[in-house]
Coordinates of C-alpha atoms in Angstrom, one line a residue:
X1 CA 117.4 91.4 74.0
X2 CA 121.1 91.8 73.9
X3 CA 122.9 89.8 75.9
X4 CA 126.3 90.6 77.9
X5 CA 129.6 87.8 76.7
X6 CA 129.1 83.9 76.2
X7 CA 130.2 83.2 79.5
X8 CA 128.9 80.8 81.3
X9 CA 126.2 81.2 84.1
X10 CA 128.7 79.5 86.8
X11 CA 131.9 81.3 86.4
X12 CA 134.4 82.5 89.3
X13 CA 133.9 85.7 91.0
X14 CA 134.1 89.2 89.1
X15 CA 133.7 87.2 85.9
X16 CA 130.4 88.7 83.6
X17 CA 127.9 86.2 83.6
X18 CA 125.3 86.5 80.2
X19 CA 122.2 87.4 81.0
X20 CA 118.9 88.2 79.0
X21 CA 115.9 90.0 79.1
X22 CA 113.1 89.5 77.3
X23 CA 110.1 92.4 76.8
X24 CA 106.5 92.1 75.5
X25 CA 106.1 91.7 71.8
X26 CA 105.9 94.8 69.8
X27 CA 102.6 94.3 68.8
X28 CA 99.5 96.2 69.5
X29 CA 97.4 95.2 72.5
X30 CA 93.5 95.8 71.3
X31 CA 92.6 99.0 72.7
X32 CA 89.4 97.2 74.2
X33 CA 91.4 95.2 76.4
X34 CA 93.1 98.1 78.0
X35 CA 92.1 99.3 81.3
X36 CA 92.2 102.6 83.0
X37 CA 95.9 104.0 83.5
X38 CA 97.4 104.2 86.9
X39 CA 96.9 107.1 89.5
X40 CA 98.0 110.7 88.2
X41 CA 100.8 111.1 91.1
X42 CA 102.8 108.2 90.1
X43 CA 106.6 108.9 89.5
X44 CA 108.7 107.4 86.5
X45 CA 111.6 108.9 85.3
X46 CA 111.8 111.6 82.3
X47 CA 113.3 110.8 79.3
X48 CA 116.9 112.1 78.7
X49 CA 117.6 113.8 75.2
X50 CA 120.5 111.4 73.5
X51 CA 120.0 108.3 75.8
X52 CA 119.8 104.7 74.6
X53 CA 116.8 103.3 73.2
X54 CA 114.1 102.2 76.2
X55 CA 112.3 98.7 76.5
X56 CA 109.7 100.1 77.7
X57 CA 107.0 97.6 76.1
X58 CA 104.5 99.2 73.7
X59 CA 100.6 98.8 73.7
X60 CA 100.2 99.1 77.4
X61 CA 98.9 102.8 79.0
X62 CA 101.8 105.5 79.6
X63 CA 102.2 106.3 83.4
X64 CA 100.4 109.6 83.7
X65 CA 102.8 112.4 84.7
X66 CA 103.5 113.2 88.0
X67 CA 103.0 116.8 89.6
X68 CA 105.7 119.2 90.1
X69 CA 108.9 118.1 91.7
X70 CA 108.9 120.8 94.3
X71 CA 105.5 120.2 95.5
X72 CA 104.8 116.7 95.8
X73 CA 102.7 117.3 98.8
X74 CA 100.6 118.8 96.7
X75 CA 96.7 120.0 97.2
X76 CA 96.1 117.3 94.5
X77 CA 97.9 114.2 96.7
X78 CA 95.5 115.3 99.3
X79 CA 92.3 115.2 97.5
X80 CA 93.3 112.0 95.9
X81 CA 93.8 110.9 99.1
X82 CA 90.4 111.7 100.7
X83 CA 89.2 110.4 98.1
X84 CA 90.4 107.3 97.9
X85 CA 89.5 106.4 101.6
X86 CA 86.1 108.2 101.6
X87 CA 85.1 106.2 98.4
X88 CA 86.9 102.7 97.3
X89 CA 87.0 101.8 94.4
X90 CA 83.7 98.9 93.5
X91 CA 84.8 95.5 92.8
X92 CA 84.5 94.3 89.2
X93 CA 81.6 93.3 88.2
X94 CA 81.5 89.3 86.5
X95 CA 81.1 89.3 82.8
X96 CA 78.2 88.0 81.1
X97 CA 77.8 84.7 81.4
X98 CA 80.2 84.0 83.8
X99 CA 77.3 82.2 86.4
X100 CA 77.4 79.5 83.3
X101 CA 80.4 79.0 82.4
X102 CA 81.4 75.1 81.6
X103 CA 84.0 72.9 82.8
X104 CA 85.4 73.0 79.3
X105 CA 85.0 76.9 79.4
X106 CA 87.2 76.7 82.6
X107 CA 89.7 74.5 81.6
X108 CA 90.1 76.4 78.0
X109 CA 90.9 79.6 81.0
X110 CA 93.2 77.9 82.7
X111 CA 95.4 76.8 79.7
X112 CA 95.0 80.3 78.8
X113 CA 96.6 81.2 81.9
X114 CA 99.6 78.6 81.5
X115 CA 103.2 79.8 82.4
X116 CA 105.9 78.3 79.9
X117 CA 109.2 80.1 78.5
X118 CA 111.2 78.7 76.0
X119 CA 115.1 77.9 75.7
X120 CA 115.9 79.8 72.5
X121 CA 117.0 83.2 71.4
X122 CA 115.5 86.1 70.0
X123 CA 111.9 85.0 71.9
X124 CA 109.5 87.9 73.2
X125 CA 106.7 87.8 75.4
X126 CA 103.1 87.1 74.2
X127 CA 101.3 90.1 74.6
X128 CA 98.0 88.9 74.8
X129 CA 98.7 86.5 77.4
X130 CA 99.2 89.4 79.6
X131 CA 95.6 90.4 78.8
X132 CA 94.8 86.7 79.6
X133 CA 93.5 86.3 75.7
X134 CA 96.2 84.2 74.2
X135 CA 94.4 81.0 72.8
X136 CA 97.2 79.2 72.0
X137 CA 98.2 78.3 75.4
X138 CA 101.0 76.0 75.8
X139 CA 101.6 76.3 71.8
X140 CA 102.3 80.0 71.6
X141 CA 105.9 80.6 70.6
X142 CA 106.8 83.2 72.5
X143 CA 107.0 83.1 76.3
X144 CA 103.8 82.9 78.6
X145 CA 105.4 84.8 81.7
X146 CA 103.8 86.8 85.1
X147 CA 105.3 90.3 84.4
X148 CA 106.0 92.1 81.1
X149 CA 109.4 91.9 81.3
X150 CA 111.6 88.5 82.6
X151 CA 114.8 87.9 82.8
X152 CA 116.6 84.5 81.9
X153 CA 120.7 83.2 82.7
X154 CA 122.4 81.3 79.3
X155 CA 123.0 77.5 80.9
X156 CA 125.6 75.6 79.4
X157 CA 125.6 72.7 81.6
X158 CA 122.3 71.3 79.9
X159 CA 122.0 69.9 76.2
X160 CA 121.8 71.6 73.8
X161 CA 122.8 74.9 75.8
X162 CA 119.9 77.1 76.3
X163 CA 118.4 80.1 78.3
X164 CA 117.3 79.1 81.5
X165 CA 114.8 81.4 83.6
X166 CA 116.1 83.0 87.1
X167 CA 114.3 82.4 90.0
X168 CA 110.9 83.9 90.7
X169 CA 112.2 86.7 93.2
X170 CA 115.1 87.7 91.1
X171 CA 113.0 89.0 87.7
X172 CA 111.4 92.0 90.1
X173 CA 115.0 92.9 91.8
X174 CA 117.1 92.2 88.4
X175 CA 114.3 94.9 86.5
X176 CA 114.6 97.1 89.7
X177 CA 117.9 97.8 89.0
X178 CA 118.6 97.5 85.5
X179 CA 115.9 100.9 85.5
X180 CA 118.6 102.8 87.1
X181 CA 120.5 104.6 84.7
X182 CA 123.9 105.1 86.6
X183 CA 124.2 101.9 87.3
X184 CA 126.7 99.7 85.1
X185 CA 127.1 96.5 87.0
X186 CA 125.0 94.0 89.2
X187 CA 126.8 91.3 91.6
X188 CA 125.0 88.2 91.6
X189 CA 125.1 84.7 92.9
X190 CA 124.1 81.6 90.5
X191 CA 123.9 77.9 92.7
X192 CA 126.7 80.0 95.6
X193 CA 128.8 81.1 92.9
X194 CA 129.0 85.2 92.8
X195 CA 129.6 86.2 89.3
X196 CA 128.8 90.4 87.4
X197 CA 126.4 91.7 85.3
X198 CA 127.2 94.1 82.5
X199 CA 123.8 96.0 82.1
X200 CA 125.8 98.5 79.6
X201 CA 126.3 95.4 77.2
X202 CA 122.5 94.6 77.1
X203 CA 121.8 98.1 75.2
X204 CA 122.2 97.4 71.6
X205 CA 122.4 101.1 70.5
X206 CA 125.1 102.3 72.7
X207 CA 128.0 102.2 71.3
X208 CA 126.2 103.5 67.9
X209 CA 124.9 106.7 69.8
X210 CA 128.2 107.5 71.3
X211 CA 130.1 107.6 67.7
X212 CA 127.3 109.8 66.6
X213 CA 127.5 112.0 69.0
X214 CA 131.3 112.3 69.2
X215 CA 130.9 113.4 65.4
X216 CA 128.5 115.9 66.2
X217 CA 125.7 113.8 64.6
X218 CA 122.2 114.8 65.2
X219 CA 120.4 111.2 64.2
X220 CA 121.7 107.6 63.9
X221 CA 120.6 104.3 62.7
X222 CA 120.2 101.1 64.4
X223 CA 118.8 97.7 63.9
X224 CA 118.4 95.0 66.1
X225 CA 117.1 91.1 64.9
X226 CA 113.5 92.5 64.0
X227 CA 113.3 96.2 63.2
X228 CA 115.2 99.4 62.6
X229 CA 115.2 102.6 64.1
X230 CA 116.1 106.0 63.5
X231 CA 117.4 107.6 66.5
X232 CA 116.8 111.5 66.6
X233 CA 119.5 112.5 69.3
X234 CA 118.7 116.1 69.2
X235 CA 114.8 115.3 70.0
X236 CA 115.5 112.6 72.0
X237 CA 113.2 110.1 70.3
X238 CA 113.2 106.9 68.0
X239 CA 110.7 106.1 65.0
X240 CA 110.5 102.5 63.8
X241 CA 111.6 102.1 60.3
X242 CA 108.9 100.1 59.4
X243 CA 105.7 100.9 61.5
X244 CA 106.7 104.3 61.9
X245 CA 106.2 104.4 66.1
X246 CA 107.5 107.0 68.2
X247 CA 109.0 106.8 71.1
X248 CA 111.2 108.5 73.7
X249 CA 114.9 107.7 74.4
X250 CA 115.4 106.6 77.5
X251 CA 118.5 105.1 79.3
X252 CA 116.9 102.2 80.6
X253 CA 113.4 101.3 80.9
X254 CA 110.9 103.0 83.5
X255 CA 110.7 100.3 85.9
X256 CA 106.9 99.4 87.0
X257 CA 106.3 97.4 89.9
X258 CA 103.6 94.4 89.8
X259 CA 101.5 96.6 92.3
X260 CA 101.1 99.5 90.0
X261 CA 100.9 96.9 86.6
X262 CA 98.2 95.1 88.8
X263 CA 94.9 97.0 87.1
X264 CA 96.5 96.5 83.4
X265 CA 97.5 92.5 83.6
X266 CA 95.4 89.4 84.0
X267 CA 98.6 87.8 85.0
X268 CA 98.4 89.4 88.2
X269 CA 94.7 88.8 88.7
X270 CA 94.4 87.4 92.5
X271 CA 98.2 86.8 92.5
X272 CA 99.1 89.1 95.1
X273 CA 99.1 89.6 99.2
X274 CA 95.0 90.7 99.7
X275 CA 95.4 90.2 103.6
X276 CA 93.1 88.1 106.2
X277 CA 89.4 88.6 105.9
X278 CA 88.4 91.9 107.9
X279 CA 87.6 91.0 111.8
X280 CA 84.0 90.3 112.7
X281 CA 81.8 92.9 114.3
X282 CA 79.3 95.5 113.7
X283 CA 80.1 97.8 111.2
X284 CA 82.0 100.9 111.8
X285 CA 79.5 104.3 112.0
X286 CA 80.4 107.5 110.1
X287 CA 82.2 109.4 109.7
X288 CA 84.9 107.3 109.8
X289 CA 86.3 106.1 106.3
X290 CA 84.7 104.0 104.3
X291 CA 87.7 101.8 103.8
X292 CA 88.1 100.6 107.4
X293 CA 87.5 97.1 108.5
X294 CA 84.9 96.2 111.2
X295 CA 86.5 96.2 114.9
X296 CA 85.7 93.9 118.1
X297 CA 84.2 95.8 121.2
X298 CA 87.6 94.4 122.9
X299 CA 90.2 96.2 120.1
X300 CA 91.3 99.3 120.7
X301 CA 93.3 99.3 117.3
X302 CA 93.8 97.7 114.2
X303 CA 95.9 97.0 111.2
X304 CA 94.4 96.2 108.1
X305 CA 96.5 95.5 105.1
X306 CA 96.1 97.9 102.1
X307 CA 95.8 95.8 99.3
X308 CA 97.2 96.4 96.0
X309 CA 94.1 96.6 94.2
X310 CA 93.0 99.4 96.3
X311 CA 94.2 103.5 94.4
X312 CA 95.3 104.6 97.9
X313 CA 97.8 102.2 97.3
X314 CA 99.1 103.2 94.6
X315 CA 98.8 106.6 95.4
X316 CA 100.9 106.0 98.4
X317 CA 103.6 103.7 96.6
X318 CA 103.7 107.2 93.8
X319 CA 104.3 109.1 96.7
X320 CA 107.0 106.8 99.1
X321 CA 109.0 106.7 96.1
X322 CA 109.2 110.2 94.9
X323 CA 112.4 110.5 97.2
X324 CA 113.2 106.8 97.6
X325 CA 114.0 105.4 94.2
X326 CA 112.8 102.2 93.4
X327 CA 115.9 100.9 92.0
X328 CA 116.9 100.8 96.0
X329 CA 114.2 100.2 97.9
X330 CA 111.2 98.1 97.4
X331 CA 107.8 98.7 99.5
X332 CA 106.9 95.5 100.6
X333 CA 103.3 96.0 102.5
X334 CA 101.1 98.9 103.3
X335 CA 99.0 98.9 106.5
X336 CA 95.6 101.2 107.7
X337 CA 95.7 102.0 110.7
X338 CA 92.0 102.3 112.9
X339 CA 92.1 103.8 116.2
X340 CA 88.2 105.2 116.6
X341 CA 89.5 107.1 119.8
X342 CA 92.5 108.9 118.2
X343 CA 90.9 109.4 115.0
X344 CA 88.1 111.3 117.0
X345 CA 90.2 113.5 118.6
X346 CA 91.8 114.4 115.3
X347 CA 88.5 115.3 113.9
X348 CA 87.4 117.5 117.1
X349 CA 90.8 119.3 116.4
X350 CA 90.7 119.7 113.0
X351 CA 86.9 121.0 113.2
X352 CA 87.3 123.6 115.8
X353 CA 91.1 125.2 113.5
X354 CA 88.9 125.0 110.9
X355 CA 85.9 127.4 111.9
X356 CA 88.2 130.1 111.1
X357 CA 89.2 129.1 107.8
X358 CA 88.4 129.9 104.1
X359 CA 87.8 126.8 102.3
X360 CA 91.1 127.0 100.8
X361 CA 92.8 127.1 104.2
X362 CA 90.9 124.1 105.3
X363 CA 92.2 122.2 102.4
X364 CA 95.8 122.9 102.9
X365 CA 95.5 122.6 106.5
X366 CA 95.5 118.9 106.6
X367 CA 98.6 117.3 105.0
X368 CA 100.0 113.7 104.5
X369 CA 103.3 113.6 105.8
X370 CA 106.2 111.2 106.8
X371 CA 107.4 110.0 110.4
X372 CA 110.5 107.4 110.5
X373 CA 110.6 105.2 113.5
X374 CA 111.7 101.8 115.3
X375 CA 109.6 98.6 115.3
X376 CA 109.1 98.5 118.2
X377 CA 107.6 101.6 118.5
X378 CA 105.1 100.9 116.0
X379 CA 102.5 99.1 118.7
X380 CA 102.5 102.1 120.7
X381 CA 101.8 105.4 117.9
X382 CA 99.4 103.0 116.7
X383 CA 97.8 102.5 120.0
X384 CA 98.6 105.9 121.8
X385 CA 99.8 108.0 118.9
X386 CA 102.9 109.9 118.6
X387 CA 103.9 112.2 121.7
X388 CA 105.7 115.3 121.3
X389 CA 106.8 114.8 124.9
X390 CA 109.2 112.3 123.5
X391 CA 111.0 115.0 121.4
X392 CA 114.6 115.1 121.4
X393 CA 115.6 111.8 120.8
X394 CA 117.2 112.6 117.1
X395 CA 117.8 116.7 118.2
X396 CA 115.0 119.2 118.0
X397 CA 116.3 122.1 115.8
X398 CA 113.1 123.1 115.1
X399 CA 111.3 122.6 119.0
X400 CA 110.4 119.9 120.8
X401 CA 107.6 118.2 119.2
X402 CA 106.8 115.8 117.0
X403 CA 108.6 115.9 113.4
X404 CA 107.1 115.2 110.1
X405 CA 108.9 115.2 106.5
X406 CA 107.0 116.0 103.1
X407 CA 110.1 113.0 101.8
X408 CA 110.5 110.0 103.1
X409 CA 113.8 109.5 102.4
X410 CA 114.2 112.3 105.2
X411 CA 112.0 110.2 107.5
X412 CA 114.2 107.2 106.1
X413 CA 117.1 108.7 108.4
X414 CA 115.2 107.5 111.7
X415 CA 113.6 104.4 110.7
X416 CA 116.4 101.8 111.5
X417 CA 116.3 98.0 109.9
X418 CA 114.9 95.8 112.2
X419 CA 116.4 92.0 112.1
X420 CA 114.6 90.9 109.2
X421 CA 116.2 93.9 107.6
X422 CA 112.4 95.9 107.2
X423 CA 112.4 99.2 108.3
X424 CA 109.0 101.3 109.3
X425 CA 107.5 104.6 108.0
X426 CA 104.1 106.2 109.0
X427 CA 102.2 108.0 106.1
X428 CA 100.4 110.4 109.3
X429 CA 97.7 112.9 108.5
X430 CA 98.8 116.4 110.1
X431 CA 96.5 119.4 110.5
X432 CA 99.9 122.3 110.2
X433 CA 97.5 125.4 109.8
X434 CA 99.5 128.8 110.1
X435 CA 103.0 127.3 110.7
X436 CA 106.2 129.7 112.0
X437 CA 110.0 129.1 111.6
X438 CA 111.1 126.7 114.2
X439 CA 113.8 126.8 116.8
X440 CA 115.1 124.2 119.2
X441 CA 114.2 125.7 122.6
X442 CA 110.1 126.5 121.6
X443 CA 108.0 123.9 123.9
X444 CA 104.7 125.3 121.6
X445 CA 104.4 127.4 118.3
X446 CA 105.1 131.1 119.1
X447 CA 101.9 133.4 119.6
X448 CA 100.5 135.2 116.2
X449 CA 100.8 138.5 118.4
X450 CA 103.8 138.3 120.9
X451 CA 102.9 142.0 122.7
X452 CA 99.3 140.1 123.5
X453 CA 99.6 137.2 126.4
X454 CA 96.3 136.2 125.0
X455 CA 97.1 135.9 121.9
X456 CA 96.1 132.9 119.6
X457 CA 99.4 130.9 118.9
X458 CA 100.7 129.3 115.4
X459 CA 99.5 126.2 114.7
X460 CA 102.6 124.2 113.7
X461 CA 106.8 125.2 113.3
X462 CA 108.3 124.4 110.1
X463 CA 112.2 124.4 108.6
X464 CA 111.7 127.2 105.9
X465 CA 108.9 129.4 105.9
X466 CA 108.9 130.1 101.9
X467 CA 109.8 125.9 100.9
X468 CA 108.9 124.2 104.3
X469 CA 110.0 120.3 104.2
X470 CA 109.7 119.4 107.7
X471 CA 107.0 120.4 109.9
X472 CA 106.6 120.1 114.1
X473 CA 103.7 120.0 116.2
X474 CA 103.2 120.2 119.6
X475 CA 99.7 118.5 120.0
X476 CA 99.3 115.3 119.3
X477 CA 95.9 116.0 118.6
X478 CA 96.9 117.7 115.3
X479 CA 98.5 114.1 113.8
X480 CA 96.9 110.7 112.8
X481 CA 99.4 107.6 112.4
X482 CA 96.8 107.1 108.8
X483 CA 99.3 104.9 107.2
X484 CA 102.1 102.1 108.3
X485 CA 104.7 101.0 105.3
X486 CA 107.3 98.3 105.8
X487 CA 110.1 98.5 102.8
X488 CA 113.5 97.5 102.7
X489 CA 116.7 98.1 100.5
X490 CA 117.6 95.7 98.0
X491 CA 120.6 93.2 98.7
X492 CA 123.8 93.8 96.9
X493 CA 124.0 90.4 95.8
X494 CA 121.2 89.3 93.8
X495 CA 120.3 85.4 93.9
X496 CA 119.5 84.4 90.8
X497 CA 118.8 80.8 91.1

C-alpha cells in the first residue's frame, strides 16, 4: 500500500498525483468458504525470476494454468467448449433454511453486505466480507469494498486530510493497468484536472531489489508496516518472516477481472449484466444446445446475452485475451447467437466430412476461431452468415473466402471502433478438415489428387501448413457465427472522480 509523493489530488498537468491501493487482508479465507477455481484455459501472466513482490491477495484459489502458448486453439478449448453449451452449469441450490429466513435474518445479511471504506492509512480489505461472512458490518475496521483490490486518491481539501475512494469505474481500469508490467505512468483526470501516476513508486521493494542485484546478491530483505519478507531473487519467490508463506515474485499483480472473480466473491452475487429474460415460445428441440433461449415462430435469429455466471464465458474471456492483454482492452459483453437454419446447415456439413473420419479427425475438425468485422455488418452474418463471395475486401493472400484467426488480436486488425468506440469480434465455429497452403488466386481448396478431375478437394486453405494461424473456407456451410463479443480499448486518460 505504498503510495506515490504527497501531492495533492488536484495538481496541474504532468504533476504525480498520490494514489493508493489497498488489497485483501493477509489473512486466511476458511477453506470451506472457497469455491471451485476458475476454468483451466484462463491466461495470467507467469512470474518473472527477480521481479517485485506481487499483491496478488492470499486465501483466494490460484488461476489454473493455461495450455501451451503455441496452441491455444487447443483440442482441450474445444471440448471445454462443447461442453459448456451442451451442458450449463445448474443454478445453486438455496441453503437450508433459506424458505424461513426472518426479517431480522435478512436485515443481519444486508448489513453484512454494507459497502464502507475508511479515510486512514495502512487499512486492508476485510477478507471475509468478500465471502459475504463479515459480522461486524459497518464496525469492521478495515474496508468493506466490491472487488479485492480498490484504489483511493489522498484529498487534502477535506479536514483532517484523508484518502478518498475514486470513482466506481476507475478501480477496474486503474487495476487493469497497474497489472502491466512495462508500464510506469498513468495520465489521469481528478474534477477536469489531468494529473500522473507513478505506478513504480507504489512497489515498496524496488529500489531494495535493484541494489541487490547490482551487487550480485541472490536474496534481500524487505519490510513493509506489517510483515517482512525474504526475497529469494535467484528462485524468484518471497517467504513471510513470520508466517512463513510462499509466494512468487511478480512485477505487478495478475489482474482478475469481476467476471472471472464472479464464482469466488459474494460481493459480486447478482451485481452484474444477466441480460432480459429469454423470449417466450416453445422450447427449442435437439440437437440444438442446451444453452439457447426459446425463439418466436416470427425470429429468424437471436442474440442472447452470455452471462457471466455461465463457464463458456469465462472460457471465452480466457481465450479473447490470450493475444489481447487485458491491461488494453476490456471485454465488455458476450452474445449467443441462434440461427436454427444456419446452424442446421452446419451440422448437415459437418456430418457428411465427418463419415470419413477417425474420431480423432472429427475432433480436430471443428475449431473456434476468430472473424473481425464492422457493426454494421453484424445484423447480416448473424442473419445470413458470412459469405466467402465477399472476399477481397482486406486482400485475399490466402484465396478468396472467408478468413478466420486462431488470435484475436489478428481478427482485431478488421474490426474498426464504431462511434461509441466498441468494436466487434465473432468467436465462429469452423469445420477446417484437411486444410492446404493458401494462395490468393484459389476460388475453392485445391483437389487432394490434381491428375484426377474427380478428385475429392481439401477442405479449408490455411497460412502455414506446419503452425497454421489463419484459416480460409470457401463454403459458408463450413462456419457458424457461435459467438458475438463487443470490447473496447481503454482510454488514455483515466477519470478518476
Amino acid at each position: 500500500m505504498a503510495a506515490g509523493s504527497d501531492a495533492p489530488a488536484a495538481l496541474p498537468p504532468a504533476r504525480l498525483a498520490r494514489l493508493k491501493r489497498s488489497r485483501r487482508s493477509a489473512s486466511h479465507l476458511p477453506v470451506a468458504l472457497r469455491t471451485k477455481a476458475l476454468a483451466q484455459l484462463l491466461h495470467h501472466h507467469s512470474p518473472e525470476p527477480g521481479s517485485t513482490t506481487t499483491t496478488t491477495a492470499p486465501g483466494l484459489p490460484s488461476p489454473a494454468p493455461a495450455p501451451p502458448a503455441g496452441d491455444p486453439n487447443g483440442d482441450r478449448v474445444e471440448l471445454a467448449l462443447w461442453e459448456a453449451e451442451a451442458a450449463p452449469e445448474p443454478a445453486p441450490e438455496a441453503g437450508p433454511g433459506c424458505e424461513e429466513l426472518t426479517l431480522d435474518h435478512l436485515l443481519e445479511i444486508v448489513a453484512q453486505l454494507e459497502y464502507h471504506t475508511h479515510p486512514e492509512d495502512g487499512v486492508e480489505i476485510c477478507p471475509l466480507f468478500l465471502l459475504g461472512c463479515c459480522f461486524s458490518g459497518a464496525c469492521c475496521p478495515q474496508h468493506h469494498t466490491l472487488l479485492p483490490y480498490h484504489w483511493q486518491l489522498w484529498q487534502t481539501a477535506s479536514l483532517p486530510p484523508g484518502w478518498l475512494s475514486v470513482g466506481p469505474e476507475a478501480h477496474e481500469t486503474l487495476e487493469r493497468l497497474y497489472s502491466d508490467p512495462e508500464r510506469t505512468l498513468v495520465r489521469a483526470s481528478y474534477r477536469g484536472v489531468a494529473f500522473d501516476i507513478d505506478l513504480v513508486a507504489m512497489q515498496p521493494f524496488t529500489q531494495s531489489i535493484e541494489a541487490a542485484l547490482r551487487r550480485g546478491q541472490e536474496e534481500a530483505l524487505c519490510s513493509t508496516a506489517k510483515h517482512s519478507y525474504q526475497l529469494n531473487l535467484r528462485a524468484g519467490y518471497q517467504r513471510n518472516l513470520a508466517t512463513g508463506t510462499v509466494r512468487p515474485l511478480r512485477a505487478r499483480p495478475a489482474f482478475r477481472a469481476p467476471a472471472l472473480l464472479l464464482p469466488e466473491l459474494r460481493t459480486l452475487s447478482g451485481s452484474l449484466y444477466l441480460g432480459p429474460p429469454p423470449a417466450p415460445g416453445p422450447p427449442l428441440a435437439q440437437p440444438y444446445p442446451e444453452t439457447w433461449v426459446p425463439l418466436t415462430p416470427e425470429q429468424d435469429w437471436h442474440q442472447a446475452p452470455v452471462a457471466v455466471e455461465e463457464r463458456g464465458y469465462r472460457l471465452i474471456y480466457g481465450l479473447f485475451h490470450k493475444s489481447l492483454p487485458e491491461s488494453r482492452y476490456r471485454l465488455e459483453r458476450v452474445w449467443r447467437v441462434q440461427n436454427p437454419f444456419l446452424w442446421d446447415k452446419y451440422k448437415r456439413k459437418q456430418s457428411h466430412m465427418s463419415r470419413q473420419m477417425s474420431p480423432e479427425q472429427r475432433l480436430r475438425n471443428e475449431r473456434h476461431l476468430f472473424h473481425g468485422t464492422s457493426a454494421g455488418a453484424v445484423p447480416a452474418i448473424c442473419k445470413h452468415n458470412l459469405d466467402p463471395r465477399l472476399s477481397g475486401k482486406h486482400a485475399a493472400l490466402y484465396g478468396q473466402g472467408s478468413y478466420f484467426a486462431r488470435r484475436a488480436s489478428y481478427s482485431h486488425r478488421y474490426a474498426p471502433p464504431a462511434e461509441a468506440g466498441l468494436r466487434h469480434v465473432f468467436l465462429c465455429k469452423v469445420l477446417v478438415g484437411r486444410s492446404a497452403l493458401g494462395q490468393p488466386a484459389l476460388r475453392r481448396p485445391p483437389a487432394l489428387d490434381p491428375g484426377d478431375p474427380a478428385s475429392d478437394l481439401y477442405d479449408s486453405c490455411v497460412d502455414s501448413l506446419s503452425d497454421p494461424q489463419i484459416y480460409v473456407v470457401f463454403d459458408n456451410d463450413q462456419c457458424y457465427p457461435y459467438f458475438l463479443l463487443q470490447y473496447r480499448e481503454l482510454e488514455e486518460v483515466v477519470t478518476v472522480d
